[in-house]
mmCIF file with all atom_site columns, C-alpha atoms in Angstrom:
data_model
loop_
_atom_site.group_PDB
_atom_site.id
_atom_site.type_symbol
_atom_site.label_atom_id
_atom_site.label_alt_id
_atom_site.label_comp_id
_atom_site.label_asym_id
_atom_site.label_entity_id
_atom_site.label_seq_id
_atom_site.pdbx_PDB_ins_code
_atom_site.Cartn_x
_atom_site.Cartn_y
_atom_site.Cartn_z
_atom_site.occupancy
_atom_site.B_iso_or_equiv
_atom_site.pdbx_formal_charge
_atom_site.auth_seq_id
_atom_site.auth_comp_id
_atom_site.auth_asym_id
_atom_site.auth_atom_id
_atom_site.pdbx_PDB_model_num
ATOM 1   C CA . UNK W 1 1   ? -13.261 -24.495 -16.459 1.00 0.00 ? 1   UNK W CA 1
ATOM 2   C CA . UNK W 1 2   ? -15.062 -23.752 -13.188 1.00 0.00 ? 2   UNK W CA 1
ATOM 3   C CA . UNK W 1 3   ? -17.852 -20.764 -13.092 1.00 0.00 ? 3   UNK W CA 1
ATOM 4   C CA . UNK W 1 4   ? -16.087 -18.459 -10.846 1.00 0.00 ? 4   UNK W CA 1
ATOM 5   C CA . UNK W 1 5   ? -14.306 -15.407 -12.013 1.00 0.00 ? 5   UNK W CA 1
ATOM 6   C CA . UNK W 1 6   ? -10.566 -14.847 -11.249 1.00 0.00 ? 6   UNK W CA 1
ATOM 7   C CA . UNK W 1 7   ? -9.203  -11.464 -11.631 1.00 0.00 ? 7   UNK W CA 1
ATOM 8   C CA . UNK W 1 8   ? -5.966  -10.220 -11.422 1.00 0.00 ? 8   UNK W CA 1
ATOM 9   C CA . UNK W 1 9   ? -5.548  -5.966  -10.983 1.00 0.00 ? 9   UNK W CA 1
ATOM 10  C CA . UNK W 1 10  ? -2.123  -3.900  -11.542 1.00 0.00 ? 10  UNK W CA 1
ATOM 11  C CA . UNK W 1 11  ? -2.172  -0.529  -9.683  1.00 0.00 ? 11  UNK W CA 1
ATOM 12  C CA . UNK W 1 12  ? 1.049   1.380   -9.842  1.00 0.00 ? 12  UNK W CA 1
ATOM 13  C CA . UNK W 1 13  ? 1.194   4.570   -8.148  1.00 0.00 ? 13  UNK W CA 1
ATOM 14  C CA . UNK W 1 14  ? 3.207   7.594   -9.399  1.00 0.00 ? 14  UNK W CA 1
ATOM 15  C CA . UNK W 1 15  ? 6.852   7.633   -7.617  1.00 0.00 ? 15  UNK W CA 1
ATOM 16  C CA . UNK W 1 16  ? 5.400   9.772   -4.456  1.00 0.00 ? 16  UNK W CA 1
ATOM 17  C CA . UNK W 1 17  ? 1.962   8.162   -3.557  1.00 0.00 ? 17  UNK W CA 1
ATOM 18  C CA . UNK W 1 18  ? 2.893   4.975   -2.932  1.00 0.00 ? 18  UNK W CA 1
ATOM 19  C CA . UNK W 1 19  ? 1.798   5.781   0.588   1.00 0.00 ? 19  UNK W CA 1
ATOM 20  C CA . UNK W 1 20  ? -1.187  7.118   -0.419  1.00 0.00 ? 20  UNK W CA 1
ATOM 21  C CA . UNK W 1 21  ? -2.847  4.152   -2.679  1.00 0.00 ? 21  UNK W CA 1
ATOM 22  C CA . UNK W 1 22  ? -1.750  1.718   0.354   1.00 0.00 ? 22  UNK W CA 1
ATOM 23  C CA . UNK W 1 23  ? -3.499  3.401   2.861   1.00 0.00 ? 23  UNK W CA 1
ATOM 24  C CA . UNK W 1 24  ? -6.826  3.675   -0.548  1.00 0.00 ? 24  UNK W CA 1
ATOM 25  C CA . UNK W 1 25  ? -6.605  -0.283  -1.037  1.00 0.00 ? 25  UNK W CA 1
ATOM 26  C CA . UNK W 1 26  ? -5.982  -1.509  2.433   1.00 0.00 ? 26  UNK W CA 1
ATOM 27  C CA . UNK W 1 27  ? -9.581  -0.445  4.133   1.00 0.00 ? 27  UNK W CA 1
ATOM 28  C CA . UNK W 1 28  ? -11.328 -0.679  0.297   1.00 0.00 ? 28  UNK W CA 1
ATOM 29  C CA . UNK W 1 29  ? -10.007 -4.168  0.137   1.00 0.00 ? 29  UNK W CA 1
ATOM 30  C CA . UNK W 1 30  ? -11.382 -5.349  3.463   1.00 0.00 ? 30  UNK W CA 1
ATOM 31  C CA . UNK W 1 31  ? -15.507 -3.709  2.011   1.00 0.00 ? 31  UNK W CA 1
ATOM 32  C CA . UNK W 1 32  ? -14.501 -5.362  -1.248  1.00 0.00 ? 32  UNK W CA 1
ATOM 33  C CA . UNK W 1 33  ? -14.353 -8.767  0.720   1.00 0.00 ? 33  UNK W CA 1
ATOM 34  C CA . UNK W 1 34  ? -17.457 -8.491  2.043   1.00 0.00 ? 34  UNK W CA 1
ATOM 35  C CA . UNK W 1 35  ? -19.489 -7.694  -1.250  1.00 0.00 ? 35  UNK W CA 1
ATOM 36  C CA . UNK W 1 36  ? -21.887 -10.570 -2.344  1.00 0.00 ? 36  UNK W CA 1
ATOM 37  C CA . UNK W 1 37  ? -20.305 -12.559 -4.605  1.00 0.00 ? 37  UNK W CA 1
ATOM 38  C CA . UNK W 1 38  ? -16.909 -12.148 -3.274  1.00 0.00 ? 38  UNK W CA 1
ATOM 39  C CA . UNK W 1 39  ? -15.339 -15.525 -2.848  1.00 0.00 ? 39  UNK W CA 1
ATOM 40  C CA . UNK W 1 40  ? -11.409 -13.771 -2.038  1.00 0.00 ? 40  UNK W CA 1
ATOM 41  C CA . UNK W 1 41  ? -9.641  -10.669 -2.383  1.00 0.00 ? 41  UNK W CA 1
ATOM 42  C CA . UNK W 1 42  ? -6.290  -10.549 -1.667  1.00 0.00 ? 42  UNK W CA 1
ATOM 43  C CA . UNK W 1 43  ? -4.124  -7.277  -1.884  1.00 0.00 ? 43  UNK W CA 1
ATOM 44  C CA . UNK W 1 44  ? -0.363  -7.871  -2.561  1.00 0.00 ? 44  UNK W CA 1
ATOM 45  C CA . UNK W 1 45  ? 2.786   -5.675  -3.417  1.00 0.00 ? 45  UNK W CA 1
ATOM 46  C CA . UNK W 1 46  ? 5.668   -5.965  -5.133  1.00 0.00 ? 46  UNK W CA 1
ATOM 47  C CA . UNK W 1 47  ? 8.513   -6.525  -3.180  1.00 0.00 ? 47  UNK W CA 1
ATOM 48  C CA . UNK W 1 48  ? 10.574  -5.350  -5.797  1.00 0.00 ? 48  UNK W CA 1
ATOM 49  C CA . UNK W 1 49  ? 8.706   -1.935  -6.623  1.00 0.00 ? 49  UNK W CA 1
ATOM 50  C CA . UNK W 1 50  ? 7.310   -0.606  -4.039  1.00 0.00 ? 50  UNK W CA 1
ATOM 51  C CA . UNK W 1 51  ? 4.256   1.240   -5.287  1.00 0.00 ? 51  UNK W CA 1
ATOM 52  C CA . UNK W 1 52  ? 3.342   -1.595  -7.463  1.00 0.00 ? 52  UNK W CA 1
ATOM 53  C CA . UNK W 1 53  ? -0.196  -3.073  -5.985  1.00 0.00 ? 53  UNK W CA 1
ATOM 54  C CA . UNK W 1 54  ? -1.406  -6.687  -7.037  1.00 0.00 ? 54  UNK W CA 1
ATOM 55  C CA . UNK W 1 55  ? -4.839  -7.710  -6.242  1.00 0.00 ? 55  UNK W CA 1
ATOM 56  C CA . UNK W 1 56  ? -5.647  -11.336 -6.433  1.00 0.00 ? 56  UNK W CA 1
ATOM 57  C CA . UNK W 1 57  ? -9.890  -11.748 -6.703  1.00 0.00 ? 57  UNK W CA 1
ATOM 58  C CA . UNK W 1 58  ? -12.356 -14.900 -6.972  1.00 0.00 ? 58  UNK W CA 1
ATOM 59  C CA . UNK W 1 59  ? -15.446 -13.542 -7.936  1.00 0.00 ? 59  UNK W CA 1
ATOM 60  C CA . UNK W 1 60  ? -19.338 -15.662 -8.085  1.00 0.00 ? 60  UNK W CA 1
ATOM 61  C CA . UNK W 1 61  ? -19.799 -14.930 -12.148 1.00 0.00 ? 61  UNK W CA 1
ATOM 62  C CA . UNK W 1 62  ? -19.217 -11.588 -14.461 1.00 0.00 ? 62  UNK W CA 1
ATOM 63  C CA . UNK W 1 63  ? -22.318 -10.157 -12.814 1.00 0.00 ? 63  UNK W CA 1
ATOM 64  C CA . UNK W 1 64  ? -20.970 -10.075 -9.396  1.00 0.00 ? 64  UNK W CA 1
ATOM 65  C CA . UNK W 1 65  ? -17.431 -8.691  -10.873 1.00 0.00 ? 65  UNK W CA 1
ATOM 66  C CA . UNK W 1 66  ? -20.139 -5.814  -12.512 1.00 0.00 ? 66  UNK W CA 1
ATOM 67  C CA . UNK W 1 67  ? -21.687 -5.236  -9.482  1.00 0.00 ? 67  UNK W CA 1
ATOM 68  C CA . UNK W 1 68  ? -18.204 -4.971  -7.325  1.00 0.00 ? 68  UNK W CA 1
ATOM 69  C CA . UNK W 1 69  ? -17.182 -2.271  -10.161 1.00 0.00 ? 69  UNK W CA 1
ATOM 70  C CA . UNK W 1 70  ? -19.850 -0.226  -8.990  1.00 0.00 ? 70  UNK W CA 1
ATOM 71  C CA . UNK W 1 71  ? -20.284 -0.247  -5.173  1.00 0.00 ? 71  UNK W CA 1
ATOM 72  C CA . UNK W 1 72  ? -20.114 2.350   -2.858  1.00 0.00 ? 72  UNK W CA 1
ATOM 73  C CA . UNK W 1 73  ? -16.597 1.318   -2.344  1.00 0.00 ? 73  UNK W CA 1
ATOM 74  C CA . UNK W 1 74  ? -14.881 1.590   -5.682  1.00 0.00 ? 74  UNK W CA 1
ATOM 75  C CA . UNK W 1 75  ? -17.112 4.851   -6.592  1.00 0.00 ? 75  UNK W CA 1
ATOM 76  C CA . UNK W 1 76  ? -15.921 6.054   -4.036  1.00 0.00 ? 76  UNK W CA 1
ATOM 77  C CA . UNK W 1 77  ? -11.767 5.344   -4.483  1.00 0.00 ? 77  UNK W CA 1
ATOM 78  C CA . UNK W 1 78  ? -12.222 6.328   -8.393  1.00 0.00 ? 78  UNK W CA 1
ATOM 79  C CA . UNK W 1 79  ? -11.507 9.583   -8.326  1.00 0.00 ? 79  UNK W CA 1
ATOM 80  C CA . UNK W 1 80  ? -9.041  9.700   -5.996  1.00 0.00 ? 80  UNK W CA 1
ATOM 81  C CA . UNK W 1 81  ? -6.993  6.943   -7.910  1.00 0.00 ? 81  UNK W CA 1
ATOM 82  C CA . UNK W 1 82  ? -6.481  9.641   -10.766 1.00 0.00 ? 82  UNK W CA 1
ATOM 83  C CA . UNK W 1 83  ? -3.919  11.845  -8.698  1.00 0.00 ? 83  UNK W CA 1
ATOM 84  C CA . UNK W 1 84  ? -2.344  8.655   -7.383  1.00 0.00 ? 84  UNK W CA 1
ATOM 85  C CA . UNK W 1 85  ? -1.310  5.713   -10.072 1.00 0.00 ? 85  UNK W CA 1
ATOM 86  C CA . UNK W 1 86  ? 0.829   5.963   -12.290 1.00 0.00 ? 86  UNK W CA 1
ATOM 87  C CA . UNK W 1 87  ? -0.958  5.781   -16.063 1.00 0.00 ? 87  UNK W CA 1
ATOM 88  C CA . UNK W 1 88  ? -4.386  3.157   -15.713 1.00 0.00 ? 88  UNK W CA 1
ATOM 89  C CA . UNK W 1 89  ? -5.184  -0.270  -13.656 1.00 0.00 ? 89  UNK W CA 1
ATOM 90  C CA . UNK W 1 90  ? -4.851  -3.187  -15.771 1.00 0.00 ? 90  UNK W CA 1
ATOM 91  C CA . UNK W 1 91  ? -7.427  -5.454  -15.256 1.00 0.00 ? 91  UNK W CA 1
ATOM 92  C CA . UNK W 1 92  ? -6.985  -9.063  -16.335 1.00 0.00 ? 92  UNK W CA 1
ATOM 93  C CA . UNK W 1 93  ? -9.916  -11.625 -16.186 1.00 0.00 ? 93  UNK W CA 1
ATOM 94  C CA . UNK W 1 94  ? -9.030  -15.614 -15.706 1.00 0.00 ? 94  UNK W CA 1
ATOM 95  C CA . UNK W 1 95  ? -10.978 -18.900 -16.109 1.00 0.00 ? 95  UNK W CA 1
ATOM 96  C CA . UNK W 1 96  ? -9.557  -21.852 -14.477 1.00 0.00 ? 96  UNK W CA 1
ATOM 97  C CA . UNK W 1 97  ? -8.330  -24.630 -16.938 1.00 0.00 ? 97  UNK W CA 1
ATOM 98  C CA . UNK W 1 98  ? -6.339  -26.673 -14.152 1.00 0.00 ? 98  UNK W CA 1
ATOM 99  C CA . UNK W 1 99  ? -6.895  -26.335 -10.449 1.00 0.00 ? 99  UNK W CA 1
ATOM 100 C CA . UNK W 1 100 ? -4.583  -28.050 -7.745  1.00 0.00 ? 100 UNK W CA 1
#
């Protein structure tokens, strides 16, 4: 296993905000790339739901994941995500076993 961090986030939003948490994750995702410790973000959707947000993320360690949960950025988009998704963000933390 290598040291970095992968994380994988679900966001759905409810049936009528899809809209909304695009236009949230698109500018959040471009500070979130630029946090120390950062190593990628990627935003994706599902091209099957609409709505349905993927984020791909390589973090440094656990403490730069801890410090990413609580920037300026994601303090910021919290309470807004409330009225938008669709029940809570899964969150799922990866180590690497295999790496092409």
């Amino acid at each position: 296993m290598t040291d970095d961090l992968y994380v994988v986030a679900i966001l759905t939003s409810k049936p009528d905000k899809a809209d909304a948490l695009r236009d949230l994750l698109i500018p959040a995702t471009e500070a979130f790339r630029q946090e120390d410790g950062c190593r990628a973000y990627s935003l994706h959707e599902d091209i099957k739901r609409p709505g349905r947000f993927m984020t791909y993320e390589v973090w440094r360690d656990e403490a730069a994941l801890a410090a990413h949960m609580e920037s300026p950025t994601m303090k910021a988009a919290t309470p807004e995500l409330g009225a938008i998704l669709e029940g809570e963000m899964e969150q799922h933390l990866l180590g690497t076993l295999l790496q092409l």
